[in-house]
mmCIF file of C-alpha atoms in Angstrom:
data_model
loop_
_atom_site.group_PDB
_atom_site.id
_atom_site.type_symbol
_atom_site.label_atom_id
_atom_site.label_comp_id
_atom_site.label_asym_id
_atom_site.label_seq_id
_atom_site.Cartn_x
_atom_site.Cartn_y
_atom_site.Cartn_z
ATOM 1 C CA MET A 1 148.396 20.173 107.797
ATOM 2 C CA LYS A 2 146.574 23.076 109.190
ATOM 3 C CA ASP A 3 147.123 25.873 111.838
ATOM 4 C CA LEU A 4 144.504 26.123 114.674
ATOM 5 C CA VAL A 5 144.182 29.763 115.604
ATOM 6 C CA ILE A 6 141.909 29.638 118.969
ATOM 7 C CA ILE A 7 139.759 33.067 119.326
ATOM 8 C CA GLY A 8 139.827 34.336 122.824
ATOM 9 C CA ALA A 9 142.418 33.282 125.236
ATOM 10 C CA GLY A 10 140.533 33.716 128.442
ATOM 11 C CA GLY A 11 140.454 31.075 130.824
ATOM 12 C CA MET A 12 137.587 29.024 128.135
ATOM 13 C CA GLY A 13 140.034 30.026 125.615
ATOM 14 C CA ARG A 14 142.806 27.702 127.462
ATOM 15 C CA THR A 15 140.126 25.203 128.305
ATOM 16 C CA MET A 16 139.416 25.101 124.259
ATOM 17 C CA TYR A 17 143.687 24.325 124.137
ATOM 18 C CA ASP A 18 142.852 21.528 125.997
ATOM 19 C CA ILE A 19 140.135 20.247 123.926
ATOM 20 C CA ALA A 20 141.762 20.864 120.741
ATOM 21 C CA LYS A 21 145.220 18.810 121.652
ATOM 22 C CA GLU A 22 142.583 15.870 122.922
ATOM 23 C CA SER A 23 140.454 16.062 119.667
ATOM 24 C CA ILE A 24 140.148 13.817 116.563
ATOM 25 C CA GLY A 25 143.191 14.996 113.968
ATOM 26 C CA TYR A 26 145.254 16.722 116.646
ATOM 27 C CA GLY A 27 149.172 15.927 115.333
ATOM 28 C CA THR A 28 147.493 14.502 112.008
ATOM 29 C CA GLU A 29 145.144 17.274 110.474
ATOM 30 C CA PHE A 30 145.901 19.818 112.589
ATOM 31 C CA SER A 31 148.333 21.761 115.256
ATOM 32 C CA ILE A 32 147.728 24.644 117.466
ATOM 33 C CA LYS A 33 149.013 27.690 115.936
ATOM 34 C CA GLY A 34 148.018 30.257 118.968
ATOM 35 C CA PHE A 35 145.559 32.678 119.852
ATOM 36 C CA ILE A 36 144.035 35.768 118.961
ATOM 37 C CA ASP A 37 142.494 38.353 121.638
ATOM 38 C CA ASP A 38 141.809 41.985 122.096
ATOM 39 C CA ASN A 39 143.789 41.833 125.066
ATOM 40 C CA VAL A 40 147.119 40.385 124.031
ATOM 41 C CA ASN A 41 148.616 40.428 127.470
ATOM 42 C CA ALA A 42 145.645 37.838 128.134
ATOM 43 C CA LEU A 43 148.479 34.719 129.000
ATOM 44 C CA ASP A 44 150.704 36.499 131.146
ATOM 45 C CA GLY A 45 151.024 34.643 134.045
ATOM 46 C CA PHE A 46 150.316 31.028 132.245
ATOM 47 C CA SER A 47 153.097 28.897 131.168
ATOM 48 C CA GLY A 48 152.886 25.870 128.503
ATOM 49 C CA TYR A 49 150.469 27.810 126.136
ATOM 50 C CA PRO A 50 151.346 29.182 122.578
ATOM 51 C CA PRO A 51 151.608 32.773 122.130
ATOM 52 C CA VAL A 52 148.695 35.381 121.234
ATOM 53 C CA LEU A 53 149.517 36.102 117.725
ATOM 54 C CA ASP A 54 147.433 39.458 117.577
ATOM 55 C CA THR A 55 144.203 41.076 118.545
ATOM 56 C CA ILE A 56 141.311 39.665 117.096
ATOM 57 C CA SER A 57 140.469 42.723 114.605
ATOM 58 C CA GLY A 58 143.990 42.587 113.766
ATOM 59 C CA TYR A 59 144.605 39.417 112.315
ATOM 60 C CA THR A 60 144.717 38.414 109.074
ATOM 61 C CA PRO A 61 144.236 34.787 108.379
ATOM 62 C CA GLU A 62 147.183 32.974 106.419
ATOM 63 C CA GLU A 63 146.796 30.316 103.710
ATOM 64 C CA ASP A 64 146.971 27.276 106.304
ATOM 65 C CA ASP A 65 144.972 28.556 109.141
ATOM 66 C CA VAL A 66 141.843 27.048 110.636
ATOM 67 C CA PHE A 67 139.806 28.416 113.488
ATOM 68 C CA THR A 68 137.674 27.562 116.598
ATOM 69 C CA PHE A 69 136.371 29.872 119.254
ATOM 70 C CA SER A 70 136.122 29.961 123.023
ATOM 71 C CA ILE A 71 133.805 33.113 122.946
ATOM 72 C CA GLY A 72 130.382 32.854 124.513
ATOM 73 C CA GLY A 73 127.405 35.255 124.904
ATOM 74 C CA GLU A 74 125.890 37.885 122.454
ATOM 75 C CA SER A 75 129.155 38.744 120.974
ATOM 76 C CA ARG A 76 130.266 35.534 119.579
ATOM 77 C CA ARG A 77 128.300 35.523 116.306
ATOM 78 C CA LYS A 78 129.140 39.100 115.576
ATOM 79 C CA CYS A 79 133.050 37.804 116.065
ATOM 80 C CA ILE A 80 132.542 34.590 114.149
ATOM 81 C CA GLU A 81 130.883 36.641 111.356
ATOM 82 C CA ASN A 82 133.697 39.309 111.164
ATOM 83 C CA MET A 83 136.212 36.933 110.764
ATOM 84 C CA LEU A 84 134.321 34.895 107.806
ATOM 85 C CA LEU A 85 134.227 38.134 105.762
ATOM 86 C CA ARG A 86 137.924 37.941 106.461
ATOM 87 C CA ASP A 87 137.707 34.431 104.753
ATOM 88 C CA ALA A 88 138.460 32.549 107.510
ATOM 89 C CA LYS A 89 137.927 29.076 107.901
ATOM 90 C CA PHE A 90 136.121 27.083 110.603
ATOM 91 C CA ILE A 91 136.735 23.375 111.909
ATOM 92 C CA ASN A 92 134.779 21.185 113.944
ATOM 93 C CA LEU A 93 136.642 19.851 117.484
ATOM 94 C CA ILE A 94 135.510 16.721 118.117
ATOM 95 C CA HIS A 95 136.657 14.905 121.505
ATOM 96 C CA SER A 96 138.312 11.589 121.210
ATOM 97 C CA THR A 97 136.248 10.411 124.097
ATOM 98 C CA ALA A 98 132.940 11.948 122.492
ATOM 99 C CA ARG A 99 130.362 9.398 121.255
ATOM 100 C CA ILE A 100 128.907 10.086 117.768
ATOM 101 C CA GLY A 101 126.196 7.867 117.045
ATOM 102 C CA SER A 102 124.538 6.733 113.268
ATOM 103 C CA ASN A 103 123.549 8.914 111.118
ATOM 104 C CA VAL A 104 124.313 12.509 112.752
ATOM 105 C CA LYS A 105 124.683 15.731 110.683
ATOM 106 C CA LEU A 106 127.164 18.003 111.598
ATOM 107 C CA GLY A 107 127.609 21.590 110.313
ATOM 108 C CA ILE A 108 130.739 23.542 110.879
ATOM 109 C CA GLY A 109 132.366 25.240 113.279
ATOM 110 C CA ASN A 110 131.055 23.381 116.395
ATOM 111 C CA ILE A 111 132.913 21.987 119.799
ATOM 112 C CA ILE A 112 132.226 18.512 120.549
ATOM 113 C CA ALA A 113 133.823 18.325 124.027
ATOM 114 C CA ALA A 114 135.096 15.077 126.314
ATOM 115 C CA PHE A 115 132.139 12.489 126.906
ATOM 116 C CA THR A 116 129.671 14.240 125.093
ATOM 117 C CA SER A 117 127.072 11.600 123.638
ATOM 118 C CA LEU A 118 125.552 12.740 120.433
ATOM 119 C CA GLY A 119 122.446 10.158 119.486
ATOM 120 C CA ALA A 120 121.289 8.541 116.325
ATOM 121 C CA ASP A 121 119.972 10.439 113.494
ATOM 122 C CA CYS A 122 120.321 14.037 115.589
ATOM 123 C CA ARG A 123 121.263 17.084 113.679
ATOM 124 C CA ILE A 124 123.616 19.542 114.781
ATOM 125 C CA GLY A 125 123.661 23.072 113.027
ATOM 126 C CA ASP A 126 126.881 25.339 113.163
ATOM 127 C CA TYR A 127 129.174 26.927 115.502
ATOM 128 C CA ASN A 128 127.534 25.396 118.648
ATOM 129 C CA MET A 129 129.518 24.463 121.760
ATOM 130 C CA ILE A 130 128.871 21.269 123.619
ATOM 131 C CA GLN A 131 130.169 21.135 126.470
ATOM 132 C CA SER A 132 131.390 17.613 128.701
ATOM 133 C CA TYR A 133 129.510 15.173 129.459
ATOM 134 C CA SER A 134 126.321 16.461 127.773
ATOM 135 C CA VAL A 135 123.947 14.082 126.231
ATOM 136 C CA ILE A 136 121.905 14.986 122.935
ATOM 137 C CA GLY A 137 119.335 12.127 122.332
ATOM 138 C CA HIS A 138 118.401 10.460 119.149
ATOM 139 C CA ASP A 139 116.547 12.680 116.510
ATOM 140 C CA ALA A 140 117.049 15.523 118.462
ATOM 141 C CA GLU A 141 117.891 19.182 116.417
ATOM 142 C CA ILE A 142 120.286 21.467 117.503
ATOM 143 C CA GLY A 143 120.421 25.051 115.450
ATOM 144 C CA ASP A 144 123.423 27.599 115.151
ATOM 145 C CA PHE A 145 125.162 29.437 118.053
ATOM 146 C CA ASN A 146 124.244 27.620 120.682
ATOM 147 C CA ARG A 147 125.610 26.847 124.052
ATOM 148 C CA ILE A 148 125.131 23.625 125.719
ATOM 149 C CA ASP A 149 127.330 23.387 129.321
ATOM 150 C CA THR A 150 128.167 20.172 130.972
ATOM 151 C CA HIS A 151 125.861 17.656 132.120
ATOM 152 C CA VAL A 152 123.127 19.039 130.001
ATOM 153 C CA THR A 153 120.664 16.239 128.868
ATOM 154 C CA CYS A 154 118.895 16.897 125.710
ATOM 155 C CA VAL A 155 115.844 14.067 125.326
ATOM 156 C CA GLY A 156 115.382 12.114 122.413
ATOM 157 C CA GLY A 157 112.916 14.498 119.870
ATOM 158 C CA ILE A 158 113.823 17.809 120.798
ATOM 159 C CA LYS A 159 114.612 20.926 119.337
ATOM 160 C CA VAL A 160 116.896 23.827 120.258
ATOM 161 C CA ALA A 161 116.725 26.920 118.187
ATOM 162 C CA ASN A 162 119.459 29.506 117.555
ATOM 163 C CA GLU A 163 121.909 31.274 120.009
ATOM 164 C CA THR A 164 120.305 29.964 123.098
ATOM 165 C CA THR A 165 121.980 28.930 126.593
ATOM 166 C CA ILE A 166 121.260 26.010 128.238
ATOM 167 C CA HIS A 167 123.213 25.996 131.515
ATOM 168 C CA THR A 168 124.710 23.214 133.836
ATOM 169 C CA GLY A 169 122.705 20.167 134.438
ATOM 170 C CA ALA A 170 119.756 21.384 132.816
ATOM 171 C CA VAL A 171 117.328 18.699 131.412
ATOM 172 C CA ILE A 172 115.517 19.302 128.026
ATOM 173 C CA ASN A 173 112.260 16.635 128.227
ATOM 174 C CA HIS A 174 110.875 14.805 125.501
ATOM 175 C CA LYS A 175 109.976 16.708 122.122
ATOM 176 C CA VAL A 176 110.481 20.187 123.926
ATOM 177 C CA LYS A 177 111.479 22.799 121.787
ATOM 178 C CA VAL A 178 113.866 25.721 123.030
ATOM 179 C CA ASN A 179 113.386 28.465 120.815
ATOM 180 C CA ASP A 180 115.781 31.688 119.850
ATOM 181 C CA HIS A 181 117.661 33.377 122.518
ATOM 182 C CA ALA A 182 116.005 31.565 125.178
ATOM 183 C CA LYS A 183 118.353 30.782 128.208
ATOM 184 C CA VAL A 184 117.519 27.572 130.486
ATOM 185 C CA GLY A 185 118.948 28.036 134.101
ATOM 186 C CA ALA A 186 121.237 25.746 135.435
ATOM 187 C CA LEU A 187 119.499 22.296 137.258
ATOM 188 C CA SER A 188 116.431 23.104 135.490
ATOM 189 C CA PHE A 189 113.609 20.050 134.335
ATOM 190 C CA VAL A 190 112.166 21.860 131.659
ATOM 191 C CA ILE A 191 108.453 20.198 130.332
ATOM 192 C CA ARG A 192 107.199 22.831 128.066
ATOM 193 C CA SER A 193 108.455 24.652 125.192
ATOM 194 C CA VAL A 194 110.385 27.668 126.078
ATOM 195 C CA LYS A 195 109.519 31.047 124.277
ATOM 196 C CA GLU A 196 111.971 33.483 122.418
ATOM 197 C CA ASN A 197 114.177 35.448 124.000
ATOM 198 C CA THR A 198 113.080 34.352 127.456
ATOM 199 C CA THR A 199 114.523 32.494 130.580
ATOM 200 C CA VAL A 200 113.386 30.020 132.510
ATOM 201 C CA LEU A 201 114.588 28.183 136.039
ATOM 202 C CA GLY A 202 113.334 25.135 138.260
ATOM 203 C CA ASN A 203 112.084 21.866 138.041
ATOM 204 C CA PRO A 204 109.445 22.298 136.747
ATOM 205 C CA ALA A 205 111.265 25.050 134.755
ATOM 206 C CA LYS A 206 109.344 28.304 135.076
ATOM 207 C CA ARG A 207 109.741 31.575 133.445
ATOM 208 C CA ILE A 208 111.587 34.227 135.056
#
């Protein structure tokens, strides 16, 4: 049995605790050990959670530890890479209600939340957060370190590169590519590829 450590004990960290408890392997392959957070008092006033074990920078991974993250934004990659330098091992958390299609390829350290659908033959890289009720269509390609919020639809054949953010309710249309570090605003309908380091918003989505 592995001991899961959640990086970050804020609101998303507490949400990640709930996702972990409902994920495949909880209670049989892993239990939840606690959180690490640079604010060691992050859970003050909240009950029913395992403890904050240490700061992120101060925690030394133990032999049976495995990790997941709740940190978003630009700091996520730096934080994860710092933990990897300390021999931290990350696991995929796949919610028990998620639908995983045929021949889906998953990297490591991904979070696949409740009622998410991964279509046939799609490819998901490493350290992505795909939140509840989102759909990744057939043959889609998702890179690394992406945040895909709730109720997002990525139509079949799309490509999402690395370190992008796709906000709630967005639709990425067939064969569109979202390039590195791009952002897609909530409820946007994206019909053209999104250039690197740009933000698009609206229906149809336009650069802002």
